[in-house]
Amino acid sequence: DTAVSQTPKYLVTQMGNDKSIKCEQNLGHDTMYWYKQDSKKFLKIMFSYNNKELIINETVPNRFSPKSPDKAHLNLHINSLELGDSAVYFCASSPSGWVAFFGQGTRLTVV
Amino acid sequence: LAKTTQPISMDSYEGQEVNITCSHNNIATNDYITWYQQFPSQGPRFIIQGYKTKVTNEVASLFIPADRKSSTLSLPRVSLSDTAVYYCLVGGGNTGFQKLVFGTGTRLLVSP
């Protein structure tokens, strides 16, 4: 069983489209995160939810909207995709503290 | 959150011991030190966490001096598969909600 799973693994889309990335964790953790890793490999936190409540929103454009239907899921919806949105997006979950479990990532390519 | 400084890159050969040092001069009393490893095309993976002195697990050892202003991740007898980026994170507490902020990390290249 995969602890933190993201779908899709690869996503290629055109500018202006709307797309979603799904994340599910089966670890029973309270906290979930979305990170963006760009071409320079810098891993930047985007959002964090704790018990379905938004805790962190790191000045991400409002084209990005996270949604947490329950503690096990944190989906990321992106409207009006731009070239600069091309990156690898990682979902993670954490029970508490500084230990987090990351998914395999979703490589988004906007053309 | 305490700011961390790590070398951008390191090179090593198989079988050698690798020590990666992280500086965190502004570490607070309740801050813990946590290291992650990221292989190409994968998400980061928790390696080890410590508060003071020495911590060892099956993957690595973490050495923290008494003043806690730095820490050293030690990888014994590295292999090619240890080629990865290693991140040092420093922050308050080891329970409850934490904001995991990653720096630039240290890119370790292990050669035959």
Coordinates of N, CA and C in Angstrom, one line a residue:
Chain A
D1 N 0.8 -1.2 0.0 CA 0.0 0.0 0.0 C 0.9 1.3 0.0
T2 N 0.6 2.2 -0.9 CA 1.3 3.4 -1.0 C 0.8 4.4 0.1
A3 N 1.7 4.9 0.9 CA 1.3 5.7 2.1 C 0.6 7.1 1.6
V4 N 1.4 7.8 0.7 CA 0.9 9.0 0.2 C 0.9 8.9 -1.4
S5 N -0.3 8.9 -1.9 CA -0.4 8.7 -3.4 C -0.9 9.9 -4.1
Q6 N -0.3 10.2 -5.2 CA -0.8 11.4 -6.0 C -1.2 10.9 -7.4
T7 N -2.2 11.5 -8.0 CA -2.5 11.3 -9.3 C -2.9 12.5 -10.0
P8 N -2.5 12.7 -11.3 CA -1.7 11.8 -12.0 C -0.2 11.9 -11.7
K9 N 0.6 11.1 -12.2 CA 2.1 11.2 -12.0 C 2.6 12.2 -13.1
Y10 N 2.1 12.2 -14.2 CA 2.5 13.2 -15.3 C 1.3 13.9 -15.8
L11 N 1.4 15.2 -16.1 CA 0.3 16.0 -16.6 C 0.8 17.0 -17.6
V12 N 0.4 16.9 -18.8 CA 0.8 17.8 -19.9 C -0.4 18.5 -20.4
T13 N -0.4 19.8 -20.4 CA -1.6 20.5 -20.7 C -1.3 21.9 -21.3
Q14 N -2.2 22.5 -22.0 CA -2.0 23.7 -22.6 C -2.3 24.9 -21.7
M15 N -1.6 26.0 -22.0 CA -1.9 27.3 -21.2 C -3.3 27.6 -21.2
G16 N -3.8 28.1 -20.1 CA -5.2 28.5 -20.0 C -6.1 27.4 -19.5
N17 N -5.7 26.2 -19.6 CA -6.6 25.1 -19.1 C -6.6 25.1 -17.6
D18 N -7.6 24.3 -17.1 CA -7.8 24.1 -15.7 C -7.5 22.6 -15.4
K19 N -6.8 22.3 -14.4 CA -6.4 20.9 -14.1 C -6.4 20.7 -12.5
S20 N -6.6 19.5 -12.2 CA -6.5 19.1 -10.8 C -5.5 18.0 -10.5
I21 N -4.9 18.0 -9.4 CA -4.0 16.9 -8.9 C -4.6 16.4 -7.6
K22 N -4.7 15.1 -7.5 CA -5.3 14.5 -6.3 C -4.2 13.9 -5.4
C23 N -4.5 13.9 -4.1 CA -3.6 13.4 -3.1 C -4.4 12.7 -2.1
E24 N -3.9 11.5 -1.7 CA -4.6 10.7 -0.7 C -3.5 10.1 0.2
Q25 N -3.8 10.1 1.5 CA -2.9 9.4 2.4 C -3.7 8.5 3.3
N26 N -3.1 7.3 3.5 CA -3.7 6.2 4.3 C -3.0 6.0 5.6
L27 N -2.4 7.1 6.1 CA -1.6 7.0 7.3 C -2.3 7.5 8.5
G28 N -3.5 8.1 8.3 CA -4.3 8.6 9.4 C -3.7 9.9 10.0
H29 N -2.9 10.6 9.2 CA -2.3 11.9 9.7 C -3.2 13.0 9.7
D30 N -3.0 14.0 10.5 CA -3.8 15.2 10.6 C -3.4 16.3 9.6
T31 N -2.2 16.3 9.3 CA -1.6 17.4 8.5 C -1.2 17.0 7.1
M32 N -1.6 17.8 6.1 CA -1.2 17.5 4.7 C -0.7 18.8 4.1
Y33 N 0.3 18.6 3.2 CA 0.9 19.8 2.5 C 0.9 19.6 1.0
W34 N 1.0 20.8 0.3 CA 1.4 20.8 -1.1 C 2.7 21.6 -1.2
Y35 N 3.7 21.0 -2.0 CA 4.9 21.7 -2.3 C 5.1 21.8 -3.8
K36 N 5.8 22.8 -4.2 CA 6.2 23.0 -5.6 C 7.7 22.9 -5.7
Q37 N 8.2 22.1 -6.6 CA 9.6 22.1 -6.9 C 9.9 22.5 -8.3
D38 N 10.5 23.6 -8.5 CA 10.7 24.1 -9.9 C 11.9 23.5 -10.5
S39 N 12.2 24.1 -11.7 CA 13.4 23.5 -12.5 C 14.7 23.7 -11.8
K40 N 14.8 24.6 -10.9 CA 16.0 24.8 -10.1 C 16.1 24.0 -8.9
K41 N 15.1 23.1 -8.7 CA 15.0 22.1 -7.6 C 14.7 22.7 -6.3
F42 N 14.3 24.0 -6.2 CA 14.0 24.6 -4.9 C 12.6 24.1 -4.5
L43 N 12.5 23.5 -3.3 CA 11.2 22.9 -2.8 C 10.5 24.0 -2.0
K44 N 9.4 24.5 -2.5 CA 8.7 25.6 -1.8 C 7.3 25.1 -1.3
I45 N 7.0 25.4 0.0 CA 5.7 25.1 0.5 C 4.7 26.0 -0.1
M46 N 3.5 25.4 -0.4 CA 2.4 26.2 -1.0 C 1.3 26.3 0.1
F47 N 0.8 25.1 0.5 CA -0.3 25.1 1.4 C -0.1 24.0 2.4
S48 N -0.8 24.2 3.6 CA -0.9 23.1 4.5 C -2.3 23.1 5.2
Y49 N -2.8 21.9 5.3 CA -4.1 21.8 6.0 C -3.9 20.9 7.3
N50 N -4.6 21.3 8.3 CA -4.5 20.5 9.5 C -6.0 20.2 9.9
N51 N -6.3 18.9 9.9 CA -7.7 18.5 10.2 C -8.7 19.2 9.3
K52 N -8.4 19.2 8.0 CA -9.2 19.8 7.0 C -9.3 21.3 7.0
E53 N -8.5 22.0 7.9 CA -8.5 23.4 7.9 C -7.3 24.0 7.3
L54 N -7.4 25.0 6.5 CA -6.2 25.6 5.9 C -5.4 26.4 6.9
I55 N -4.2 26.0 7.1 CA -3.3 26.6 8.1 C -2.3 27.5 7.4
I56 N -1.7 27.1 6.3 CA -0.7 27.9 5.6 C -1.1 28.1 4.1
N57 N -1.0 29.4 3.7 CA -1.2 29.7 2.3 C 0.0 30.7 2.0
E58 N 1.0 30.1 1.3 CA 2.2 30.9 1.2 C 2.2 31.8 -0.1
T59 N 1.4 32.8 0.0 CA 1.3 33.8 -1.1 C 1.3 33.1 -2.5
V60 N 0.5 32.1 -2.6 CA 0.3 31.4 -3.8 C -0.8 32.1 -4.6
P61 N -0.6 32.3 -6.0 CA -1.7 32.9 -6.7 C -3.0 32.3 -6.5
N62 N -4.1 33.1 -6.5 CA -5.4 32.5 -6.2 C -5.9 31.6 -7.3
R63 N -5.1 31.4 -8.4 CA -5.5 30.4 -9.4 C -5.3 29.0 -8.8
F64 N -4.5 28.9 -7.7 CA -4.3 27.6 -7.1 C -5.3 27.5 -5.9
S65 N -6.1 26.5 -5.9 CA -7.1 26.3 -4.8 C -7.0 24.9 -4.3
P66 N -6.6 24.8 -3.1 CA -6.6 23.4 -2.4 C -8.0 23.1 -1.9
K67 N -8.3 21.8 -1.9 CA -9.5 21.4 -1.3 C -9.3 20.1 -0.5
S68 N -9.8 20.1 0.7 CA -9.6 18.9 1.6 C -11.0 18.4 2.0
P69 N -11.6 17.5 1.2 CA -12.9 16.9 1.6 C -12.9 16.2 2.9
D70 N -11.8 15.6 3.2 CA -11.6 14.9 4.5 C -10.1 14.8 4.9
K71 N -9.8 14.3 6.0 CA -8.4 14.4 6.5 C -7.5 13.6 5.6
A72 N -8.0 12.6 4.9 CA -7.2 11.7 4.1 C -6.9 12.3 2.7
H73 N -7.5 13.3 2.3 CA -7.4 13.9 1.0 C -7.1 15.4 0.9
L74 N -6.2 15.7 0.1 CA -5.9 17.1 -0.2 C -5.6 17.3 -1.7
N75 N -6.6 17.9 -2.4 CA -6.5 18.0 -3.8 C -6.1 19.4 -4.1
L76 N -5.5 19.6 -5.3 CA -5.0 20.9 -5.7 C -5.6 21.2 -7.1
H77 N -6.4 22.2 -7.2 CA -7.0 22.6 -8.5 C -6.2 23.9 -8.9
I78 N -5.9 23.9 -10.2 CA -5.2 25.1 -10.8 C -6.0 25.6 -12.0
N79 N -6.4 26.8 -11.9 CA -7.1 27.5 -13.0 C -6.2 28.2 -13.9
S80 N -6.6 28.4 -15.2 CA -5.8 29.2 -16.1 C -4.3 29.0 -16.1
L81 N -4.0 27.8 -16.3 CA -2.5 27.4 -16.2 C -1.6 28.3 -17.1
E82 N -0.5 28.6 -16.5 CA 0.6 29.4 -17.1 C 1.8 28.6 -17.3
L83 N 2.7 29.1 -18.2 CA 3.9 28.3 -18.5 C 4.7 28.2 -17.2
G84 N 4.7 29.2 -16.3 CA 5.5 29.2 -15.1 C 5.0 28.3 -14.1
D85 N 3.8 27.7 -14.3 CA 3.3 26.7 -13.4 C 4.0 25.3 -13.6
S86 N 4.7 25.2 -14.7 CA 5.4 23.9 -14.9 C 6.4 23.6 -13.8
A87 N 6.2 22.5 -13.2 CA 7.0 22.1 -12.0 C 6.6 20.7 -11.6
V88 N 7.3 20.2 -10.6 CA 6.9 19.0 -9.9 C 6.1 19.4 -8.6
Y89 N 4.9 18.9 -8.4 CA 4.1 19.2 -7.3 C 4.1 17.9 -6.4
F90 N 4.5 18.2 -5.1 CA 4.5 17.1 -4.1 C 3.5 17.3 -3.0
C91 N 2.8 16.2 -2.7 CA 1.9 16.2 -1.6 C 2.6 15.5 -0.5
A92 N 2.3 15.9 0.8 CA 2.9 15.2 1.9 C 1.9 15.2 3.1
S93 N 2.2 14.3 4.0 CA 1.3 14.2 5.2 C 2.2 14.0 6.4
S94 N 1.7 14.5 7.5 CA 2.5 14.4 8.7 C 1.6 14.2 9.9
P95 N 2.1 13.3 10.8 CA 1.3 13.1 12.1 C 1.5 14.2 13.0
S96 N 2.7 14.8 13.1 CA 3.0 15.9 13.9 C 4.5 16.1 13.8
G97 N 4.9 17.3 14.3 CA 6.4 17.5 14.4 C 7.0 17.7 13.0
W98 N 8.2 17.2 12.9 CA 9.0 17.5 11.7 C 9.1 16.2 10.8
V99 N 8.4 15.2 11.1 CA 8.4 14.0 10.2 C 7.3 14.1 9.2
A100 N 7.6 14.1 8.0 CA 6.5 14.1 6.9 C 6.8 13.0 5.9
F101 N 5.8 12.5 5.3 CA 5.8 11.5 4.3 C 5.3 12.1 3.0
F102 N 6.2 12.0 1.9 CA 5.9 12.7 0.7 C 5.4 11.6 -0.4
G103 N 4.6 12.1 -1.2 CA 4.2 11.3 -2.4 C 5.3 11.4 -3.5
Q104 N 5.0 10.7 -4.6 CA 6.0 10.5 -5.6 C 6.1 11.7 -6.5
G105 N 5.1 12.6 -6.4 CA 5.2 13.9 -7.2 C 4.3 13.8 -8.4
T106 N 3.9 14.9 -8.9 CA 3.2 15.1 -10.2 C 4.0 16.1 -11.0
R107 N 4.5 15.6 -12.1 CA 5.2 16.5 -13.0 C 4.3 17.2 -14.0
L108 N 4.1 18.4 -13.8 CA 3.1 19.2 -14.6 C 3.9 20.0 -15.6
T109 N 3.5 19.8 -16.9 CA 4.2 20.6 -18.0 C 3.1 21.3 -18.7
V110 N 3.3 22.7 -18.7 CA 2.3 23.5 -19.4 C 3.0 24.0 -20.7
V111 N 2.3 23.7 -21.8 CA 2.8 24.1 -23.1 C 2.0 25.1 -23.8
Chain B
L1 N 11.5 30.6 12.4 CA 12.2 29.4 12.0 C 13.7 29.8 11.9
A2 N 14.6 28.9 12.4 CA 16.0 29.2 12.3 C 16.5 29.0 10.9
K3 N 17.3 30.0 10.5 CA 17.9 29.9 9.1 C 19.0 28.9 9.1
T4 N 19.1 28.1 8.0 CA 20.1 27.1 7.9 C 21.0 27.3 6.8
T5 N 22.3 26.9 6.9 CA 23.2 27.1 5.8 C 23.9 25.7 5.6
Q6 N 23.9 25.2 4.4 CA 24.6 24.0 4.1 C 25.4 24.2 2.8
P7 N 26.4 23.3 2.6 CA 27.2 23.4 1.3 C 26.2 23.1 0.2
I8 N 26.4 23.7 -0.9 CA 25.6 23.5 -2.1 C 25.7 22.0 -2.6
S9 N 27.0 21.6 -2.6 CA 27.3 20.3 -3.2 C 28.5 19.7 -2.6
M10 N 28.5 18.3 -2.6 CA 29.7 17.5 -2.1 C 29.9 16.4 -3.1
D11 N 31.1 16.0 -3.2 CA 31.5 14.8 -4.0 C 32.1 13.7 -3.1
S12 N 31.9 12.5 -3.4 CA 32.5 11.4 -2.6 C 32.6 10.2 -3.5
Y13 N 33.3 9.2 -2.9 CA 33.5 7.9 -3.6 C 32.8 6.8 -2.8
E14 N 32.5 5.8 -3.5 CA 31.9 4.6 -2.8 C 32.8 4.2 -1.7
G15 N 32.1 3.8 -0.6 CA 32.8 3.2 0.6 C 33.4 4.3 1.6
Q16 N 33.3 5.5 1.2 CA 33.8 6.6 2.1 C 32.7 7.0 3.0
E17 N 33.1 7.6 4.1 CA 32.2 8.2 5.0 C 32.0 9.7 4.6
V18 N 30.7 10.1 4.6 CA 30.4 11.5 4.2 C 29.8 12.2 5.4
N19 N 30.3 13.4 5.6 CA 29.7 14.3 6.7 C 29.2 15.6 6.1
I20 N 28.0 15.9 6.3 CA 27.4 17.1 5.7 C 27.0 17.9 6.9
T21 N 27.6 19.1 7.0 CA 27.3 20.0 8.1 C 26.3 21.1 7.8
C22 N 25.5 21.4 8.7 CA 24.5 22.4 8.6 C 24.7 23.4 9.7
S23 N 24.7 24.7 9.4 CA 24.9 25.8 10.4 C 23.5 26.4 10.7
H24 N 23.2 26.5 11.9 CA 21.9 27.1 12.3 C 22.2 27.9 13.6
N25 N 22.9 29.1 13.4 CA 23.3 29.9 14.5 C 22.2 30.4 15.4
N26 N 21.0 30.6 14.8 CA 19.9 31.2 15.5 C 18.9 30.2 16.1
I27 N 19.4 29.0 16.3 CA 18.5 27.9 16.8 C 17.9 28.3 18.1
A28 N 16.7 28.0 18.3 CA 16.0 28.3 19.6 C 16.0 27.1 20.5
T29 N 15.7 27.4 21.7 CA 15.8 26.4 22.8 C 14.9 25.1 22.5
N30 N 13.8 25.3 21.9 CA 12.9 24.2 21.7 C 12.9 23.7 20.2
D31 N 13.9 24.1 19.5 CA 14.1 23.7 18.1 C 14.7 22.3 18.0
Y32 N 14.1 21.5 17.1 CA 14.7 20.2 16.7 C 15.4 20.3 15.3
I33 N 16.3 19.4 15.1 CA 17.1 19.4 13.8 C 16.7 18.1 13.1
T34 N 16.2 18.3 11.9 CA 15.7 17.2 11.1 C 16.3 17.2 9.7
W35 N 16.7 16.0 9.2 CA 17.3 15.8 7.9 C 16.4 15.0 7.0
Y36 N 16.3 15.4 5.8 CA 15.6 14.7 4.7 C 16.6 14.4 3.6
Q37 N 16.2 13.4 2.8 CA 17.0 12.9 1.7 C 16.0 12.9 0.5
Q38 N 16.5 13.5 -0.7 CA 15.6 13.4 -1.9 C 16.4 12.8 -3.0
F39 N 15.9 11.7 -3.5 CA 16.5 11.1 -4.7 C 15.8 11.8 -6.0
P40 N 16.5 11.8 -7.1 CA 16.0 12.3 -8.3 C 14.6 11.7 -8.6
S41 N 13.7 12.6 -9.0 CA 12.3 12.2 -9.4 C 11.5 11.5 -8.2
Q42 N 11.9 11.8 -7.0 CA 11.1 11.3 -5.9 C 10.9 12.4 -4.9
G43 N 9.9 12.2 -4.0 CA 9.7 13.2 -2.9 C 10.8 13.0 -1.8
P44 N 11.0 14.0 -1.0 CA 11.9 13.9 0.1 C 11.5 12.8 1.1
R45 N 12.5 12.3 1.7 CA 12.3 11.2 2.7 C 13.0 11.5 4.0
F46 N 12.2 11.4 5.1 CA 12.8 11.7 6.4 C 13.9 10.7 6.7
I47 N 15.1 11.2 7.2 CA 16.2 10.4 7.5 C 16.4 10.3 9.0
I48 N 16.5 11.4 9.7 CA 16.9 11.4 11.1 C 16.5 12.7 11.7
Q49 N 16.3 12.7 13.0 CA 16.0 13.9 13.8 C 16.7 13.8 15.1
G50 N 17.1 15.0 15.6 CA 17.7 15.0 16.9 C 17.6 16.4 17.6
Y51 N 17.9 16.4 18.9 CA 17.8 17.6 19.7 C 19.2 18.0 20.2
K52 N 20.0 17.0 20.7 CA 21.3 17.3 21.2 C 22.1 16.0 21.1
T53 N 23.4 16.1 21.3 CA 24.4 15.1 21.3 C 24.3 14.2 20.0
K54 N 24.1 12.9 20.1 CA 24.2 12.1 19.0 C 23.0 11.2 18.8
V55 N 22.5 11.1 17.6 CA 21.4 10.1 17.3 C 21.9 9.2 16.1
T56 N 21.6 8.0 16.2 CA 22.0 7.0 15.2 C 20.8 6.1 14.8
N57 N 20.6 5.9 13.5 CA 19.7 4.9 13.1 C 20.3 4.1 12.0
E58 N 19.5 3.3 11.3 CA 20.1 2.4 10.3 C 20.6 3.1 9.1
V59 N 20.2 4.3 8.9 CA 20.6 5.1 7.7 C 21.8 6.0 8.0
A60 N 21.8 6.7 9.1 CA 22.8 7.8 9.3 C 22.9 8.0 10.8
S61 N 23.9 8.9 11.1 CA 24.1 9.4 12.4 C 24.0 10.9 12.4
L62 N 23.6 11.5 13.4 CA 23.4 13.0 13.5 C 24.2 13.4 14.8
F63 N 25.2 14.3 14.5 CA 26.0 14.8 15.6 C 25.6 16.3 15.9
I64 N 25.3 16.6 17.1 CA 24.9 17.9 17.5 C 25.8 18.4 18.7
P65 N 26.6 19.4 18.5 CA 27.5 19.9 19.6 C 26.7 20.5 20.7
A66 N 27.3 20.8 21.8 CA 26.6 21.3 22.9 C 25.9 22.6 22.7
D67 N 26.5 23.5 21.9 CA 25.9 24.8 21.6 C 24.8 24.7 20.6
R68 N 24.7 23.6 19.9 CA 23.6 23.3 18.9 C 23.5 24.3 17.8
K69 N 24.6 25.0 17.5 CA 24.6 26.0 16.4 C 24.9 25.4 15.1
S70 N 25.2 24.1 15.1 CA 25.4 23.4 13.9 C 25.1 21.9 14.1
S71 N 25.0 21.2 13.0 CA 24.8 19.7 13.2 C 25.5 19.1 12.0
T72 N 25.8 17.8 12.2 CA 26.5 17.1 11.1 C 25.8 15.8 10.8
L73 N 25.4 15.6 9.6 CA 24.8 14.3 9.2 C 25.9 13.5 8.7
S74 N 26.0 12.3 9.2 CA 27.1 11.4 8.8 C 26.5 10.1 8.1
L75 N 27.0 9.9 6.9 CA 26.6 8.7 6.2 C 27.8 7.8 6.1
P76 N 27.7 6.6 6.7 CA 28.9 5.7 6.7 C 28.9 4.9 5.4
R77 N 30.1 4.8 4.9 CA 30.4 3.9 3.7 C 29.3 4.1 2.6
V78 N 29.3 5.3 2.0 CA 28.3 5.6 1.0 C 28.4 4.7 -0.2
S79 N 27.3 4.5 -0.9 CA 27.2 3.8 -2.1 C 26.7 4.7 -3.2
L80 N 26.7 4.3 -4.4 CA 26.2 5.1 -5.5 C 24.7 5.5 -5.3
S81 N 24.0 4.6 -4.6 CA 22.6 4.9 -4.4 C 22.3 6.0 -3.3
D82 N 23.4 6.5 -2.7 CA 23.3 7.6 -1.7 C 23.3 8.9 -2.4
T83 N 23.6 8.9 -3.7 CA 23.5 10.2 -4.5 C 22.1 10.8 -4.4
A84 N 22.1 12.0 -3.8 CA 20.8 12.6 -3.6 C 21.0 14.0 -3.0
V85 N 19.9 14.7 -2.8 CA 20.0 16.0 -2.1 C 19.6 15.8 -0.7
Y86 N 20.4 16.4 0.2 CA 20.1 16.3 1.6 C 19.8 17.6 2.2
Y87 N 18.6 17.7 2.9 CA 18.1 18.9 3.5 C 18.2 18.9 5.0
C88 N 18.6 20.0 5.5 CA 18.6 20.2 7.0 C 17.5 21.2 7.3
L89 N 16.6 20.8 8.3 CA 15.5 21.6 8.7 C 15.6 21.9 10.2
V90 N 15.3 23.1 10.6 CA 15.4 23.4 12.1 C 14.1 24.1 12.4
G91 N 13.5 23.7 13.5 CA 12.3 24.3 13.9 C 11.8 23.9 15.3
G92 N 10.8 24.6 15.8 CA 10.4 24.4 17.1 C 9.5 23.1 17.4
G93 N 9.9 22.4 18.3 CA 9.1 21.3 18.8 C 9.2 20.1 17.9
N94 N 8.8 18.9 18.5 CA 8.7 17.7 17.6 C 7.3 17.1 17.7
T95 N 6.4 17.9 18.1 CA 5.0 17.5 18.1 C 4.1 18.6 17.6
G96 N 2.9 18.2 17.3 CA 2.0 19.3 16.8 C 2.3 19.7 15.4
F97 N 1.5 20.7 15.0 CA 1.7 21.2 13.6 C 3.0 21.9 13.5
Q98 N 3.7 21.6 12.4 CA 4.9 22.3 12.1 C 4.9 22.8 10.6
K99 N 5.5 23.9 10.4 CA 5.6 24.4 9.0 C 7.0 23.9 8.5
L100 N 7.0 22.9 7.6 CA 8.2 22.3 7.1 C 8.7 23.2 5.9
V101 N 9.8 23.9 6.2 CA 10.4 24.8 5.2 C 11.7 24.2 4.8
F102 N 11.9 23.9 3.5 CA 13.1 23.4 3.0 C 14.0 24.5 2.4
G103 N 15.3 24.3 2.7 CA 16.3 25.2 2.1 C 16.8 24.7 0.8
T104 N 18.0 25.1 0.4 CA 18.5 24.7 -0.9 C 19.1 23.3 -0.9
G105 N 19.4 22.8 0.3 CA 20.0 21.4 0.4 C 21.4 21.3 0.0
T106 N 21.9 20.1 0.2 CA 23.3 19.7 -0.3 C 23.2 18.6 -1.3
R107 N 23.7 18.8 -2.5 CA 23.6 17.8 -3.5 C 24.9 16.9 -3.4
L108 N 24.7 15.7 -3.0 CA 25.8 14.7 -2.8 C 25.9 13.8 -4.0
L109 N 27.1 13.8 -4.6 CA 27.3 12.9 -5.8 C 28.3 11.9 -5.3
V110 N 27.9 10.6 -5.4 CA 28.8 9.5 -5.1 C 29.3 8.8 -6.4
S111 N 30.6 8.8 -6.5 CA 31.2 8.2 -7.8 C 31.8 6.8 -7.5
P112 N 31.9 6.0 -8.5 CA 32.6 4.7 -8.3 C 34.0 4.8 -7.9

